[in-house]
PDB file of C-alpha atoms in Angstrom:
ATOM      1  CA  UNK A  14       0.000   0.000   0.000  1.00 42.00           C
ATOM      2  CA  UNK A  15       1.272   3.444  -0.786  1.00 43.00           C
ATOM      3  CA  UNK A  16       1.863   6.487   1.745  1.00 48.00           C
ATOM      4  CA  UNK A  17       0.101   9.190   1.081  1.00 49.00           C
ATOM      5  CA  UNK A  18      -0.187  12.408   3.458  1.00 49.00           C
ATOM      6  CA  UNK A  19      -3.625  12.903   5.409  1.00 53.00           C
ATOM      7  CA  UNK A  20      -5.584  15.450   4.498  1.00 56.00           C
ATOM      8  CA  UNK A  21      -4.875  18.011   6.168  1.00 49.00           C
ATOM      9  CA  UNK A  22      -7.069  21.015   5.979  1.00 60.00           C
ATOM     10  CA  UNK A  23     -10.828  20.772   4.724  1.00 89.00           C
ATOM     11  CA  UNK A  24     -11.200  20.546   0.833  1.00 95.00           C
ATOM     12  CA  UNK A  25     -14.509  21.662  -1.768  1.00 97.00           C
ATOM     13  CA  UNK A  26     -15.684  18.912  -3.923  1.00 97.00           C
ATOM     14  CA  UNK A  27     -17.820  18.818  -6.699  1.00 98.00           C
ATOM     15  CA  UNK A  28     -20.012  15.362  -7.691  1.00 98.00           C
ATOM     16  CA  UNK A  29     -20.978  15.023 -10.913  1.00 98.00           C
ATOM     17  CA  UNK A  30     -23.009  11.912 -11.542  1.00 97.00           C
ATOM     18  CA  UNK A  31     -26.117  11.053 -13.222  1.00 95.00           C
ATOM     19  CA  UNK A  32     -26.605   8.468 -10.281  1.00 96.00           C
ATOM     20  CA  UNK A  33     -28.094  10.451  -6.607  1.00 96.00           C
ATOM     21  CA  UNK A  34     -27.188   6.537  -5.351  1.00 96.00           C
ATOM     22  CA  UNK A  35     -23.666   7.252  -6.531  1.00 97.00           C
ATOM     23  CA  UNK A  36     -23.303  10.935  -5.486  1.00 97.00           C
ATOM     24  CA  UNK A  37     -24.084  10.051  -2.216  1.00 96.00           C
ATOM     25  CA  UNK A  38     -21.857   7.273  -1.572  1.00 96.00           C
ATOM     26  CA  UNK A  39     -18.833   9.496  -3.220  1.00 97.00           C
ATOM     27  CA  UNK A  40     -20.294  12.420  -0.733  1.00 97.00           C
ATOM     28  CA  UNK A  41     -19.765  10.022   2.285  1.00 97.00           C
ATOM     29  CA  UNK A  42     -15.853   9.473   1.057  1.00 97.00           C
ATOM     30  CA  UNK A  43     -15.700  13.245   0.726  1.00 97.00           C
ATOM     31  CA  UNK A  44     -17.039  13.534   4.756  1.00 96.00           C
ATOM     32  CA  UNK A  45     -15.297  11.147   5.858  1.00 96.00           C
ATOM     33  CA  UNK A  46     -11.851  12.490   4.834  1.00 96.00           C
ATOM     34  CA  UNK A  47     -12.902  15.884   6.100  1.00 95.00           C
ATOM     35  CA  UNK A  48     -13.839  17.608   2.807  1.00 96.00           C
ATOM     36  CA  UNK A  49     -17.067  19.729   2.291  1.00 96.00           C
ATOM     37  CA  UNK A  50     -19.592  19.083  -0.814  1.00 97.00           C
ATOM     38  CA  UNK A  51     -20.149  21.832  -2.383  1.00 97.00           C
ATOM     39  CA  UNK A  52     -22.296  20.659  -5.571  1.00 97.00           C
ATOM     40  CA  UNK A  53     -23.390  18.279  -7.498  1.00 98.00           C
ATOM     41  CA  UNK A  54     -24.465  17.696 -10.868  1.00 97.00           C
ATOM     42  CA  UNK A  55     -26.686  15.209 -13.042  1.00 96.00           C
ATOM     43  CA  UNK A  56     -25.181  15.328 -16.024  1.00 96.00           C
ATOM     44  CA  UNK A  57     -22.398  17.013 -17.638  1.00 96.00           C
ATOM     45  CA  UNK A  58     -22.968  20.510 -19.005  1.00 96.00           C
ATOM     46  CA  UNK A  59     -24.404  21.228 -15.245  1.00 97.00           C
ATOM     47  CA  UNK A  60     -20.848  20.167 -13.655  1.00 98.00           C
ATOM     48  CA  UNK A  61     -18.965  22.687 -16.258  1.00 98.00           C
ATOM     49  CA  UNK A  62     -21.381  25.570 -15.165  1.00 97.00           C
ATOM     50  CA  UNK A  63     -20.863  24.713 -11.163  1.00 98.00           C
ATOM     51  CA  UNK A  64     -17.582  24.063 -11.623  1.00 98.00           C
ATOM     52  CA  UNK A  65     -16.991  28.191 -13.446  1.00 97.00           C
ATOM     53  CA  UNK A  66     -19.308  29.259 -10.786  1.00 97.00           C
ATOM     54  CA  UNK A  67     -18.032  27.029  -7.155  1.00 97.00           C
ATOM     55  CA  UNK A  68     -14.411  26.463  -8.567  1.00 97.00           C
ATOM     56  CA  UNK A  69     -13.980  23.840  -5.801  1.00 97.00           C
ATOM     57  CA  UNK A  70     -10.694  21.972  -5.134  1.00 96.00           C
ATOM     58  CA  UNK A  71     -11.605  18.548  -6.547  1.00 97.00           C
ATOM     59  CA  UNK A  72     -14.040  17.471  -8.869  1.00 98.00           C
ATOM     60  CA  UNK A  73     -15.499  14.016  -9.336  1.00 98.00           C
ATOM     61  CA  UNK A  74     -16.879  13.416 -13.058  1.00 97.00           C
ATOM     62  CA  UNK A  75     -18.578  10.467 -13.822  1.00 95.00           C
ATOM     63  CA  UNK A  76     -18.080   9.295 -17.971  1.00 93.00           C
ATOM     64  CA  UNK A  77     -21.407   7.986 -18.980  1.00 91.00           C
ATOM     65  CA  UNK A  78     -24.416  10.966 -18.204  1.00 92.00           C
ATOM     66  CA  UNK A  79     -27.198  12.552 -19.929  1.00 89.00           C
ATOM     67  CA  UNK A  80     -26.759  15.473 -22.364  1.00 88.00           C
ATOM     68  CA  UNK A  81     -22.650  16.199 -21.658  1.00 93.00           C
ATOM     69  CA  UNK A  82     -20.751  13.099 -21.204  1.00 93.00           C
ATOM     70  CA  UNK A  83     -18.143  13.476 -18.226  1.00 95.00           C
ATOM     71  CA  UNK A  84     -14.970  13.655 -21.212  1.00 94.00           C
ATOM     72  CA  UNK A  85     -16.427  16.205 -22.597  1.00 96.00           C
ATOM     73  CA  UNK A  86     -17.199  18.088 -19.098  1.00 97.00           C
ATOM     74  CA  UNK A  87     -13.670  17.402 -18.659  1.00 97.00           C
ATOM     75  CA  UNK A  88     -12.208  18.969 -21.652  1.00 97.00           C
ATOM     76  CA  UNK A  89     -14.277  22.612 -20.460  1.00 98.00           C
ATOM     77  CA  UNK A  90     -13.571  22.717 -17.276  1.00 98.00           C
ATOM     78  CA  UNK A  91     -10.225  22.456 -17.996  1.00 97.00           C
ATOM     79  CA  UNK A  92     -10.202  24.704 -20.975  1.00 97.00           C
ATOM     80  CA  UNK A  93     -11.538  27.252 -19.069  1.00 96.00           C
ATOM     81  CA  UNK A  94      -9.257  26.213 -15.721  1.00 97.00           C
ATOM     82  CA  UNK A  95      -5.643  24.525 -16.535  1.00 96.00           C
ATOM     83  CA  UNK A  96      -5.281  23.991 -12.630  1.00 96.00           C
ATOM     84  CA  UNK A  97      -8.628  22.026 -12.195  1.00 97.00           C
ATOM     85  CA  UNK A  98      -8.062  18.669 -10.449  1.00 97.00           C
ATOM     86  CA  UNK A  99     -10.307  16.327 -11.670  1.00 97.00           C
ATOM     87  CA  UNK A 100     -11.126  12.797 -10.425  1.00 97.00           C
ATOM     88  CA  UNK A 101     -13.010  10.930 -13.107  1.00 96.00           C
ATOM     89  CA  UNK A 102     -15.416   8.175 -11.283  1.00 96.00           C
ATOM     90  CA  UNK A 103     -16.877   6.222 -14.137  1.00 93.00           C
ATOM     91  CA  UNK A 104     -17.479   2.089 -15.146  1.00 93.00           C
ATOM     92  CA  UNK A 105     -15.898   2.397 -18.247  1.00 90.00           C
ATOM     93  CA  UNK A 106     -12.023   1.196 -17.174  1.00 83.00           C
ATOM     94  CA  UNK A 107     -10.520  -0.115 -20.679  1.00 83.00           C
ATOM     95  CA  UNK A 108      -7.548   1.951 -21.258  1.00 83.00           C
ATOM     96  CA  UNK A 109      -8.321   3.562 -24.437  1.00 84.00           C
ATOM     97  CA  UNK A 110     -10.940   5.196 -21.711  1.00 85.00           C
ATOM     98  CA  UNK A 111      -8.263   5.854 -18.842  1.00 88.00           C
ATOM     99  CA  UNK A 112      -6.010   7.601 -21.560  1.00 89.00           C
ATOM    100  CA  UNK A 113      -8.323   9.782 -23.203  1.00 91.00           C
ATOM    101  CA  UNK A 114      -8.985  11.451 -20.073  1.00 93.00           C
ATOM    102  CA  UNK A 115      -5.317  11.375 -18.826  1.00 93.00           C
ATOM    103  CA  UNK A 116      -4.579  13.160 -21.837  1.00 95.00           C
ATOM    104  CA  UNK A 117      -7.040  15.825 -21.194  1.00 96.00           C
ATOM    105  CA  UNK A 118      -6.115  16.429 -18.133  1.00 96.00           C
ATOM    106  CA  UNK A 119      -7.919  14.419 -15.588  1.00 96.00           C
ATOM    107  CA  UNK A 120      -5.921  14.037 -12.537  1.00 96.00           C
ATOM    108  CA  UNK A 121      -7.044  10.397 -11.952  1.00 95.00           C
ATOM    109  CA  UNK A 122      -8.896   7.415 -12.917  1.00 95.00           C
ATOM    110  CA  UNK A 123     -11.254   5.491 -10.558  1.00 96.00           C
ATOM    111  CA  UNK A 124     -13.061   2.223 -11.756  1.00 95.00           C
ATOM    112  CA  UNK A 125     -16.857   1.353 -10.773  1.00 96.00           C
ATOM    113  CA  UNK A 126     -17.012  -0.154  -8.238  1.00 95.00           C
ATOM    114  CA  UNK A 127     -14.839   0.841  -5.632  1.00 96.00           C
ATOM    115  CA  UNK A 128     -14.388   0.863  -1.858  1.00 95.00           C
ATOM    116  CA  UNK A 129     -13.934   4.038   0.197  1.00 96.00           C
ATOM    117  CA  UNK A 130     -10.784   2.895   1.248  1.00 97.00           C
ATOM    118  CA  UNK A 131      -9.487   3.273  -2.389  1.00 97.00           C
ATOM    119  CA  UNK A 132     -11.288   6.017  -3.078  1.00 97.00           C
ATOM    120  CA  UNK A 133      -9.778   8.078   0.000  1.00 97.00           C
ATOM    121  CA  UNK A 134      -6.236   7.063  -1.009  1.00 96.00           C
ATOM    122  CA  UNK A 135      -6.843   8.647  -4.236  1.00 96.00           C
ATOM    123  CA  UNK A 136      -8.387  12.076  -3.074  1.00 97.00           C
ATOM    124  CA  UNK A 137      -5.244  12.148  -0.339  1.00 95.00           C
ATOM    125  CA  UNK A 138      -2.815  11.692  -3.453  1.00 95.00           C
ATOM    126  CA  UNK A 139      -4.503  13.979  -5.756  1.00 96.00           C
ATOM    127  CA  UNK A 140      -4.441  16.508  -2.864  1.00 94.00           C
ATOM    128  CA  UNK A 141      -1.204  16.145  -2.239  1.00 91.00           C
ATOM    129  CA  UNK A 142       0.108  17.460  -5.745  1.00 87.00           C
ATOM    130  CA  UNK A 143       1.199  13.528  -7.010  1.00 65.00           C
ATOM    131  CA  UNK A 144       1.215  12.290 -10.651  1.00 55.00           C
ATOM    132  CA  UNK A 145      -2.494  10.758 -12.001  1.00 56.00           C
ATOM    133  CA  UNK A 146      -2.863   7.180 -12.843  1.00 54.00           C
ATOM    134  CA  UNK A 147      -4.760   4.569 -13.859  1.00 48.00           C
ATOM    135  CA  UNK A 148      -7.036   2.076 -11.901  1.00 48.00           C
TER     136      UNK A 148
ATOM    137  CA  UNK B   5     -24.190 -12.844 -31.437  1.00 70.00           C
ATOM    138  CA  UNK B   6     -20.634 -13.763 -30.474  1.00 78.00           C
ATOM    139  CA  UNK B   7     -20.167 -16.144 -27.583  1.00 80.00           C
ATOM    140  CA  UNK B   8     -16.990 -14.032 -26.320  1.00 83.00           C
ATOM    141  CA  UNK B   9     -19.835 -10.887 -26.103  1.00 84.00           C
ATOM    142  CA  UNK B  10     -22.320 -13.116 -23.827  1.00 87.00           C
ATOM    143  CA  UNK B  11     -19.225 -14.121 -21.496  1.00 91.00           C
ATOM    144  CA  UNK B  12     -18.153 -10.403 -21.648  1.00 93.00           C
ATOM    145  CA  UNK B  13     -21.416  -9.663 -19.986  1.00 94.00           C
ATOM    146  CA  UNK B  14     -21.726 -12.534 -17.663  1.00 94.00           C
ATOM    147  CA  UNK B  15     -18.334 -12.486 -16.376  1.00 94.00           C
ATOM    148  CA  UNK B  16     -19.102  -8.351 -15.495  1.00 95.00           C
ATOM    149  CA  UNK B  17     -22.689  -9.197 -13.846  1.00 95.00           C
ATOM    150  CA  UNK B  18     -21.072 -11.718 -11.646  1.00 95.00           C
ATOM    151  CA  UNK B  19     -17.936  -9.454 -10.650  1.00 94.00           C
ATOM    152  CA  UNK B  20     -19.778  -6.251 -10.384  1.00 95.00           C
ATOM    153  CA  UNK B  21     -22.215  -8.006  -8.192  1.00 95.00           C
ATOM    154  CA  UNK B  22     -19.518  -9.827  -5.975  1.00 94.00           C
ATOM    155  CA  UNK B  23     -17.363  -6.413  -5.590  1.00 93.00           C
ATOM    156  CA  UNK B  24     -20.558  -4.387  -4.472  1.00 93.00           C
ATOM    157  CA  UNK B  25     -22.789  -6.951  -2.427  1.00 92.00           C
ATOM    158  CA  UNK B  26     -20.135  -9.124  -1.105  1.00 85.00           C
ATOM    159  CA  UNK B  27     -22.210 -12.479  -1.768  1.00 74.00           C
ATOM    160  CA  UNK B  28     -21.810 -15.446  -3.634  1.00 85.00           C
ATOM    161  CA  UNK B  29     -23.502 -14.512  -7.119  1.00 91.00           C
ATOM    162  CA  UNK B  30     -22.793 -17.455 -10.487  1.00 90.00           C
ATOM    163  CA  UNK B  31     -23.879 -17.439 -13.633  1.00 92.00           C
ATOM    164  CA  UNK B  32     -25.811 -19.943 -15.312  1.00 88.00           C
ATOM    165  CA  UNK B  33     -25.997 -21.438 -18.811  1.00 89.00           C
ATOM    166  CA  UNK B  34     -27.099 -18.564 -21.205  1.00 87.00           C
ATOM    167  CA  UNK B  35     -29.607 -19.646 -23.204  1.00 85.00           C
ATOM    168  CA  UNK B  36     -32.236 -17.769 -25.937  1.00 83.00           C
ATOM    169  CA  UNK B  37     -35.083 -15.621 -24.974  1.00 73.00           C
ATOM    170  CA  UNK B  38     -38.647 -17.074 -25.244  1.00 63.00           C
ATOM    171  CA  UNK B  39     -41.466 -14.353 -26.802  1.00 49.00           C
ATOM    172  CA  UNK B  40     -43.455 -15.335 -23.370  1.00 47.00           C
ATOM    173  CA  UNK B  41     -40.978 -14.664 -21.009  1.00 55.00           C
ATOM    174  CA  UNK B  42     -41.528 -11.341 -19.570  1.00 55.00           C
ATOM    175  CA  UNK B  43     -39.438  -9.166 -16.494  1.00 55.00           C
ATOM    176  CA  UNK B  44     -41.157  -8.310 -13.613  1.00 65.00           C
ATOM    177  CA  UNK B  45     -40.176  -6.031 -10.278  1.00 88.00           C
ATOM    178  CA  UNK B  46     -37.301  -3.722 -11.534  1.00 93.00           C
ATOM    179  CA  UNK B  47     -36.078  -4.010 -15.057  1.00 94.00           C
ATOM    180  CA  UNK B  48     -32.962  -1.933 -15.771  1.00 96.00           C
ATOM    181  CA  UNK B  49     -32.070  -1.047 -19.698  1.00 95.00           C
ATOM    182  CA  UNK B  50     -28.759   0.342 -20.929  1.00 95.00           C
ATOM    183  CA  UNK B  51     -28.461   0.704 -24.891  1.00 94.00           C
ATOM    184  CA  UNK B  52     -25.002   0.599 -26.936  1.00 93.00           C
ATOM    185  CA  UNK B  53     -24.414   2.084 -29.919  1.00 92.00           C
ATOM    186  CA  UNK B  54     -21.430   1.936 -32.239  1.00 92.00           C
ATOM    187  CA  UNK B  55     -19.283  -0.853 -33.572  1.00 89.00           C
ATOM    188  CA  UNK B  56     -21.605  -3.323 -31.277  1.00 87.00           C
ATOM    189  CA  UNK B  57     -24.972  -1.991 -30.841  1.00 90.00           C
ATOM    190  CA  UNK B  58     -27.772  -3.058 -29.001  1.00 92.00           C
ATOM    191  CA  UNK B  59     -28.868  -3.347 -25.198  1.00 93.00           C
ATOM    192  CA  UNK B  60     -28.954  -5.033 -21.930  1.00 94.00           C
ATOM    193  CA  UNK B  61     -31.468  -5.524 -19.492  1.00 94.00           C
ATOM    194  CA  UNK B  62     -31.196  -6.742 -15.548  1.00 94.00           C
ATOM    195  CA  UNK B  63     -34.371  -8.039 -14.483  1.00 94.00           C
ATOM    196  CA  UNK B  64     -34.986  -8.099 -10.707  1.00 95.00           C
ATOM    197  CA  UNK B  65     -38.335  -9.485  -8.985  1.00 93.00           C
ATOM    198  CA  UNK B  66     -39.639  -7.111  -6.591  1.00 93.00           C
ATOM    199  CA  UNK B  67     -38.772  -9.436  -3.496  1.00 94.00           C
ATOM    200  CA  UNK B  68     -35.085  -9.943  -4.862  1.00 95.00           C
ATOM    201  CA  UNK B  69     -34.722  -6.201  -5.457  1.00 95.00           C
ATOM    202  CA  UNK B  70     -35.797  -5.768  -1.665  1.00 95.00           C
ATOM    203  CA  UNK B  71     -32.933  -7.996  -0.298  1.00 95.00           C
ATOM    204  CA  UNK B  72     -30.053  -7.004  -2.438  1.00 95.00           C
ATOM    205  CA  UNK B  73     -30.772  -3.549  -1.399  1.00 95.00           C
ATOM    206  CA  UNK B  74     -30.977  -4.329   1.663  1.00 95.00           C
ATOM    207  CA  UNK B  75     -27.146  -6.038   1.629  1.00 93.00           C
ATOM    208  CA  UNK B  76     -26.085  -2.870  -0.432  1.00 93.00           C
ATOM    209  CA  UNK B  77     -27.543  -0.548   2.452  1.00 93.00           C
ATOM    210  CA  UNK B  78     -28.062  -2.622   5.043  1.00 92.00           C
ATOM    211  CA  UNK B  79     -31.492  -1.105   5.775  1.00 89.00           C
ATOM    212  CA  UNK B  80     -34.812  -3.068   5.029  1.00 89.00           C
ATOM    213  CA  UNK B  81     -37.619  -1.892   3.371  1.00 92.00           C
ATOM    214  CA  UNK B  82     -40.889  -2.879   2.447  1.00 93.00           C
ATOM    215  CA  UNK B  83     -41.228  -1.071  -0.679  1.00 93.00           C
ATOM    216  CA  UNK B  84     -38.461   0.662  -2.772  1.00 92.00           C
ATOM    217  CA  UNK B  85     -37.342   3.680  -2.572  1.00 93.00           C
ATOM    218  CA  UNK B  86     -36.648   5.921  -5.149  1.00 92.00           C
ATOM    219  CA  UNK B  87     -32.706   5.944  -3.779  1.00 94.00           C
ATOM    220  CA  UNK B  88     -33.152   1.940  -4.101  1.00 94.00           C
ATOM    221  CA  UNK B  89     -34.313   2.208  -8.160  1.00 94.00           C
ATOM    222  CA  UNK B  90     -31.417   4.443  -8.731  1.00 95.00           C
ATOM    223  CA  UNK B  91     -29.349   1.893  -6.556  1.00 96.00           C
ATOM    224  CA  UNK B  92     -30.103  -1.049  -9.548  1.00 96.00           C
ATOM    225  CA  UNK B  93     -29.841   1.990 -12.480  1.00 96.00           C
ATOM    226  CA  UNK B  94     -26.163   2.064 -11.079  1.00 96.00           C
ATOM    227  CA  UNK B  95     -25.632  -1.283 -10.590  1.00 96.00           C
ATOM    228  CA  UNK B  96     -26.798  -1.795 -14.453  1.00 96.00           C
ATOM    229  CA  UNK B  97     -24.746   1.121 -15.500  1.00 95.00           C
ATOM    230  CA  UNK B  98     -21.524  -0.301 -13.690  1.00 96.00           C
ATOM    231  CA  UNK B  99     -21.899  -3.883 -14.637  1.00 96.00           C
ATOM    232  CA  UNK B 100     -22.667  -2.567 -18.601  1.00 95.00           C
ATOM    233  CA  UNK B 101     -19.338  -0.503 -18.305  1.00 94.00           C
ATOM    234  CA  UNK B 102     -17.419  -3.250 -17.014  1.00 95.00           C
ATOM    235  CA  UNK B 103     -18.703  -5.455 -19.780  1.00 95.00           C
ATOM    236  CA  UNK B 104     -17.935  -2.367 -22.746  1.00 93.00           C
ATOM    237  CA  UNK B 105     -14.489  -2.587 -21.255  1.00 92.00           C
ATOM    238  CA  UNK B 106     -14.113  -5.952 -22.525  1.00 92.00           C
ATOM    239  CA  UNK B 107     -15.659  -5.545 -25.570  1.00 92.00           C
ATOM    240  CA  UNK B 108     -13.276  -2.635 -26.378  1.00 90.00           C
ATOM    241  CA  UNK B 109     -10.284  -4.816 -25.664  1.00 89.00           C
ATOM    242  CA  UNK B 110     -11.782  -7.416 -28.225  1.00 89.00           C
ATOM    243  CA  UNK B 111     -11.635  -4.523 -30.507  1.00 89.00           C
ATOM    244  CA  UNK B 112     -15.148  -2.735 -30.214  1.00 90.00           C
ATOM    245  CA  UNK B 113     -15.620   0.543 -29.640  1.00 90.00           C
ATOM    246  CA  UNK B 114     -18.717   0.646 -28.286  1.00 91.00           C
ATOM    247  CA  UNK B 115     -20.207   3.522 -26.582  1.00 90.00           C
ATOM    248  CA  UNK B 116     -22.692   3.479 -23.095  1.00 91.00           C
ATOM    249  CA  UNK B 117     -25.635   5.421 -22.864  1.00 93.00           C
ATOM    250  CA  UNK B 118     -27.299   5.989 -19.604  1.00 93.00           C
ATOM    251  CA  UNK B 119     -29.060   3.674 -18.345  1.00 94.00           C
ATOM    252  CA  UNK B 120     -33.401   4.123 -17.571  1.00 94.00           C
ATOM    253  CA  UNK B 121     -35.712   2.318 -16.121  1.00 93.00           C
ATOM    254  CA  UNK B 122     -38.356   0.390 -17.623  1.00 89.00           C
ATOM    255  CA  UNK B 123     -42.066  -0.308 -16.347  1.00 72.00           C
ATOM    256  CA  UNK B 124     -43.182  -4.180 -17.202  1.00 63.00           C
ATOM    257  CA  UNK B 125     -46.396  -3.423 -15.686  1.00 59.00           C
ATOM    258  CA  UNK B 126     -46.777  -0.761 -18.214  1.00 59.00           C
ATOM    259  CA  UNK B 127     -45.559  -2.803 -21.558  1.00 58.00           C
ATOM    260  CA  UNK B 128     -42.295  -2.263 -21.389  1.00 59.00           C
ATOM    261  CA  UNK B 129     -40.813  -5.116 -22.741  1.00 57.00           C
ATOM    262  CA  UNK B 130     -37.511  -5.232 -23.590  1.00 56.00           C
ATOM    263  CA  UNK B 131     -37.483  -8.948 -24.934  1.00 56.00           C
ATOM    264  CA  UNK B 132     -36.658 -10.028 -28.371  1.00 56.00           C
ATOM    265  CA  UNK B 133     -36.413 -12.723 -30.451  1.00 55.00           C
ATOM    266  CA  UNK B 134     -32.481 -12.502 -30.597  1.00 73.00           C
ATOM    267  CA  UNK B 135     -31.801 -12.291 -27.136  1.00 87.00           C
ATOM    268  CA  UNK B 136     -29.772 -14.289 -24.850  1.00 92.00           C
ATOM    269  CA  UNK B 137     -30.726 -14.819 -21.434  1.00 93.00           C
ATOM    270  CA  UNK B 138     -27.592 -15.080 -18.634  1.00 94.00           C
ATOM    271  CA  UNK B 139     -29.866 -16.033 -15.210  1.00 94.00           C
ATOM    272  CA  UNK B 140     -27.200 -15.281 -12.382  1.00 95.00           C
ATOM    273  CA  UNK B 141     -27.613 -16.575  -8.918  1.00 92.00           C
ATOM    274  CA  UNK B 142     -27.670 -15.216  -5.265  1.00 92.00           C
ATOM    275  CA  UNK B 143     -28.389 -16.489  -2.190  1.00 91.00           C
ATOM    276  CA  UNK B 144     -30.967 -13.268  -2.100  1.00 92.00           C
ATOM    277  CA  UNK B 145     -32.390 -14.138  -5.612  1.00 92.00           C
ATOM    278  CA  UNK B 146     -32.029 -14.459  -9.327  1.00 92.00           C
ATOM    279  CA  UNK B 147     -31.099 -11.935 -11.624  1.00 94.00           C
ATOM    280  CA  UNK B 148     -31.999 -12.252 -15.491  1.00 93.00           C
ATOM    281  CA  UNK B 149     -29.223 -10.395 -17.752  1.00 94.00           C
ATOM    282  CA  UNK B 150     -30.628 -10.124 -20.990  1.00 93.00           C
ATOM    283  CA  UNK B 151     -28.315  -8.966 -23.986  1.00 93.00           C
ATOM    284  CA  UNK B 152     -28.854  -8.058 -27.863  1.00 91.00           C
ATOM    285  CA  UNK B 153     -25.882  -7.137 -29.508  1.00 87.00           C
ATOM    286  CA  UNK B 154     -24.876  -7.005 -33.053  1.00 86.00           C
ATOM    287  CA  UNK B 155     -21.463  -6.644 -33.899  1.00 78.00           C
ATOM    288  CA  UNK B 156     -22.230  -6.566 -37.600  1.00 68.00           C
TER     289      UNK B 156
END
């Protein structure tokens, strides 16, 4: 297992899935490691518009939503924000997936499903400055 | 449809269900769809488009739909809640992206759209004559997996 730094002051995270089942279990990760909620979003073109507005320190995109898909959501937020870090959450996990969104930028990669304690070593890492990777 | 497609999708219903219910879920003999045979309960419907396109559907009774979500939340209920539906519209969206992974390492790019719920008691049927049928098995209840896929 790797070391990774705690978290050590409170954090703003944005959700954006099309699943409330899966926004709230992401939102109890957040809590749990300390960090506040500060939005969430259904679909895609909603996260890019919280995201301009909240500008919070991590955001969470799902891949597969209504309207926006979360690659897409990831290419404007970071268009409009080089220094966004950006978790993508999504079932899709082939790597032609994981690299698309490495390439644009995403900070991370985390396969459906996934336990909290894998989850929270992610956030901590992202946090913490270190290199993106796949799942 | 290609036999490596149906195993794609059974091998993702049975380790999706594993990694987020913890329980002892197999999959039985796939076999075609009958016109009578008809979902009941919850019936969850992702569609694929691209170099494979088509659909699956997870079929939950009502009773079985009560239990797993009650292992996936450990609270009991005697109806559904609308956080449970969206519970199985994840758990069909997850175990559909697992099984798109596969297919795109067999060389399809297939693309995932989200997935919806459909009402049996209202018509919605997603059966069709092309179907295969994967029935996987829990100690809480069976699940029906039902794919259509052309790959052309």
């Amino acid at each position: 297992m790797t070391d990774t730094p705690p978290v050590s002051a409170s954090f703003e995270a944005l959700i954006a899935d099309d699943s409330a089942f899966a926004r709230r279990y992401l939102a109890g990760i957040v809590h749990s490691l300390g960090g506040m909620v500060v939005g969430e979003a259904a679909s895609g073109d909603c996260a890019v518009a919280l995201y301009a507005r909240l500008r919070p320190d991590l955001v969470f995109l799902d891949i597969t939503m209504p309207e926006l898909d979360g690659v897409e959501a990831l290419r404007r937020i970071r268009a409009g924000d080089a220094a966004a870090r950006v978790i993508m959450v999504s079932a899709l996990g082939h790597k032609e997936a994981v690299w698309r969104a490495i390439c644009l930028g995403a900070r991370h990669f985390i396969t459906k499903p996934y336990t909290p304690d894998y989850a929270g070593l992610v956030i901590r890492s992202v946090l913490a400055g270190e290199a993106g990777g796949a799942p | 449809m290609r036999l490596e497609c149906v195993e794609a999708f059974a091998d993702a219903s049975v380790k999706v269900l594993v990694a987020m219910l913890g329980d002892q879920f197999g999959a039985g003999p796939p076999r075609l769809a009958c016109s009578e045979e008809r979902g009941s309960g919850v019936i969850v419907h992702v569609r694929f488009s691209g170099e494979a396109e088509g659909h699956v559907a997870l079929e939950i009774d009502s009773l079985t739909a009560l239990r797993l979500y009650a292992v996936a939340t450990g609270q009991l209920h005697d109806r559904l809640p609308p956080l449970g539906l969206d519970y199985f519209l994840e758990l069909g969206n997850v175990i559909s992206g697992a099984a798109v992974s596969r297919l795109n390492e067999l060389g399809f790019d297939v693309v995932v759209h989200p997935p919806e719920l459909l009402d049996a008691a209202a018509g919605d049927d997603p059966a069709e004559a092309e179907a295969c049928l994967i029935p996987v098995y829990s100690p809480h209840g069976g699940i029906l997996v039902q794919v259509v896929l052309c790959t052309g």
